């Protein structure tokens, strides 16, 4: 993972999938056999090719943007959430 293009201290977890699907791995293998470039970290400059995508998983549960950014500040007195606006 290329630390030059990735942050590591933000509230939203972004990390490789712990156990990639066998179907996805087969697809990557097929792409490589066809001559396509593959990368361990597709967001490190690979513009054409294939690689595994990252997920937002924390403690084995998907973490949403709401979990990361909104939930921690719900008790702020100056926060007003308007629904159906």
mmCIF file of C-alpha atoms in Angstrom, residues 34-81:
data_model
loop_
_atom_site.group_PDB
_atom_site.id
_atom_site.type_symbol
_atom_site.label_atom_id
_atom_site.label_comp_id
_atom_site.label_asym_id
_atom_site.label_seq_id
_atom_site.Cartn_x
_atom_site.Cartn_y
_atom_site.Cartn_z
ATOM 1 C CA UNK A 34 -4.808 -11.911 -21.053
ATOM 2 C CA UNK A 35 -1.947 -9.467 -20.544
ATOM 3 C CA UNK A 36 -3.683 -6.834 -18.456
ATOM 4 C CA UNK A 37 -1.690 -5.192 -15.711
ATOM 5 C CA UNK A 38 -2.741 -6.035 -12.169
ATOM 6 C CA UNK A 39 -1.887 -4.286 -8.929
ATOM 7 C CA UNK A 40 -2.021 -5.049 -5.219
ATOM 8 C CA UNK A 41 -3.043 -1.429 -4.580
ATOM 9 C CA UNK A 42 -5.096 -0.262 -7.540
ATOM 10 C CA UNK A 43 -5.196 3.319 -6.241
ATOM 11 C CA UNK A 44 -1.434 3.749 -6.404
ATOM 12 C CA UNK A 45 -1.247 4.984 -9.961
ATOM 13 C CA UNK A 46 -2.536 2.074 -12.055
ATOM 14 C CA UNK A 47 -4.698 3.780 -14.656
ATOM 15 C CA UNK A 48 -5.488 0.799 -16.868
ATOM 16 C CA UNK A 49 -5.751 -2.653 -15.398
ATOM 17 C CA UNK A 50 -7.259 -4.664 -12.596
ATOM 18 C CA UNK A 51 -6.853 -5.013 -8.870
ATOM 19 C CA UNK A 52 -8.658 -5.678 -5.641
ATOM 20 C CA UNK A 53 -10.812 -2.891 -4.289
ATOM 21 C CA UNK A 54 -10.779 -1.695 -0.719
ATOM 22 C CA UNK A 55 -13.666 -1.852 1.692
ATOM 23 C CA UNK A 56 -14.905 0.129 4.659
ATOM 24 C CA UNK A 57 -14.806 -2.672 7.225
ATOM 25 C CA UNK A 58 -14.141 -2.100 10.927
ATOM 26 C CA UNK A 59 -14.393 -4.940 13.452
ATOM 27 C CA UNK A 60 -15.856 -7.231 10.765
ATOM 28 C CA UNK A 61 -18.772 -4.841 10.105
ATOM 29 C CA UNK A 62 -19.196 -2.419 7.202
ATOM 30 C CA UNK A 63 -18.529 1.128 8.334
ATOM 31 C CA UNK A 64 -20.617 3.794 6.646
ATOM 32 C CA UNK A 65 -19.752 7.463 6.279
ATOM 33 C CA UNK A 66 -22.478 8.085 8.853
ATOM 34 C CA UNK A 67 -20.774 5.723 11.319
ATOM 35 C CA UNK A 68 -17.453 7.485 10.832
ATOM 36 C CA UNK A 69 -18.470 11.135 10.681
ATOM 37 C CA UNK A 70 -22.006 11.657 11.991
ATOM 38 C CA UNK A 71 -22.450 9.230 14.889
ATOM 39 C CA UNK A 72 -19.503 10.653 16.884
ATOM 40 C CA UNK A 73 -21.018 14.168 16.843
ATOM 41 C CA UNK A 74 -24.738 13.447 17.302
ATOM 42 C CA UNK A 75 -24.716 14.982 20.790
ATOM 43 C CA UNK A 76 -23.470 18.387 19.629
ATOM 44 C CA UNK A 77 -25.986 21.078 20.582
ATOM 45 C CA UNK A 78 -25.339 22.999 17.366
ATOM 46 C CA UNK A 79 -26.066 20.008 15.131
ATOM 47 C CA UNK A 80 -29.490 20.042 13.498
ATOM 48 C CA UNK A 81 -30.387 17.252 11.099
#
